[in-house]
Amino acid sequence: ALFLASDEASLVNGAVVPADAGWSAW
């Protein structure tokens, strides 16, 4: 989940965020 969050989040938010933030964003 970490790699997914950092990758997906970086593309969406434009910054590296924790797994929780990534899931929350989605």
Coordinates of N, CA and C in Angstrom, one line a residue:
A1 N 0.8 -1.2 0.0 CA 0.0 0.0 0.0 C 0.9 1.2 0.0
L2 N 2.0 1.1 0.6 CA 2.9 2.3 0.7 C 3.3 2.8 -0.7
F3 N 3.8 1.8 -1.5 CA 4.3 2.2 -2.9 C 3.1 2.7 -3.7
L4 N 2.0 2.1 -3.5 CA 0.8 2.6 -4.2 C 0.4 4.0 -3.8
A5 N 0.4 4.2 -2.5 CA 0.0 5.5 -2.0 C 1.0 6.6 -2.5
S6 N 2.3 6.3 -2.4 CA 3.3 7.3 -2.8 C 3.1 7.6 -4.3
D7 N 2.9 6.6 -5.1 CA 2.8 6.7 -6.5 C 1.5 7.4 -6.9
E8 N 0.4 6.8 -6.5 CA -0.9 7.4 -6.9 C -1.0 8.8 -6.3
A9 N -0.7 9.0 -5.0 CA -0.8 10.3 -4.4 C 0.0 11.3 -5.1
S10 N 1.2 10.9 -5.4 CA 2.1 11.9 -6.1 C 1.5 12.4 -7.4
L11 N 0.8 11.5 -8.1 CA 0.2 11.9 -9.4 C -1.1 12.7 -9.1
V12 N -1.8 12.4 -8.1 CA -3.1 13.1 -7.8 C -2.8 14.4 -7.0
N13 N -2.2 14.3 -5.8 CA -1.9 15.4 -5.0 C -0.6 16.1 -5.4
G14 N 0.2 15.5 -6.1 CA 1.5 16.1 -6.5 C 2.5 16.1 -5.4
A15 N 2.2 15.2 -4.4 CA 3.2 15.1 -3.2 C 3.0 13.7 -2.6
V16 N 4.1 13.3 -2.0 CA 4.1 12.0 -1.3 C 3.4 12.1 0.0
V17 N 2.4 11.2 0.2 CA 1.6 11.2 1.4 C 1.5 9.8 1.9
P18 N 1.2 9.7 3.2 CA 1.0 8.3 3.8 C -0.1 7.5 3.2
A19 N -0.1 6.2 3.5 CA -1.1 5.3 2.9 C -2.5 5.8 3.3
D20 N -2.6 6.2 4.5 CA -3.9 6.6 5.0 C -4.5 7.8 4.2
A21 N -3.6 8.7 4.0 CA -4.0 9.9 3.2 C -4.4 9.5 1.8
G22 N -3.7 8.6 1.2 CA -4.0 8.1 -0.1 C -5.4 7.5 -0.2
W23 N -5.6 6.6 0.8 CA -6.9 5.9 0.8 C -8.1 6.9 1.1
S24 N -7.8 7.9 2.0 CA -8.8 8.9 2.3 C -9.1 9.7 1.1
A25 N -8.1 10.1 0.3 CA -8.3 10.9 -0.9 C -9.3 10.2 -1.8
W26 N -9.0 8.9 -2.0 CA -9.9 8.1 -2.9 C -11.3 7.9 -2.3

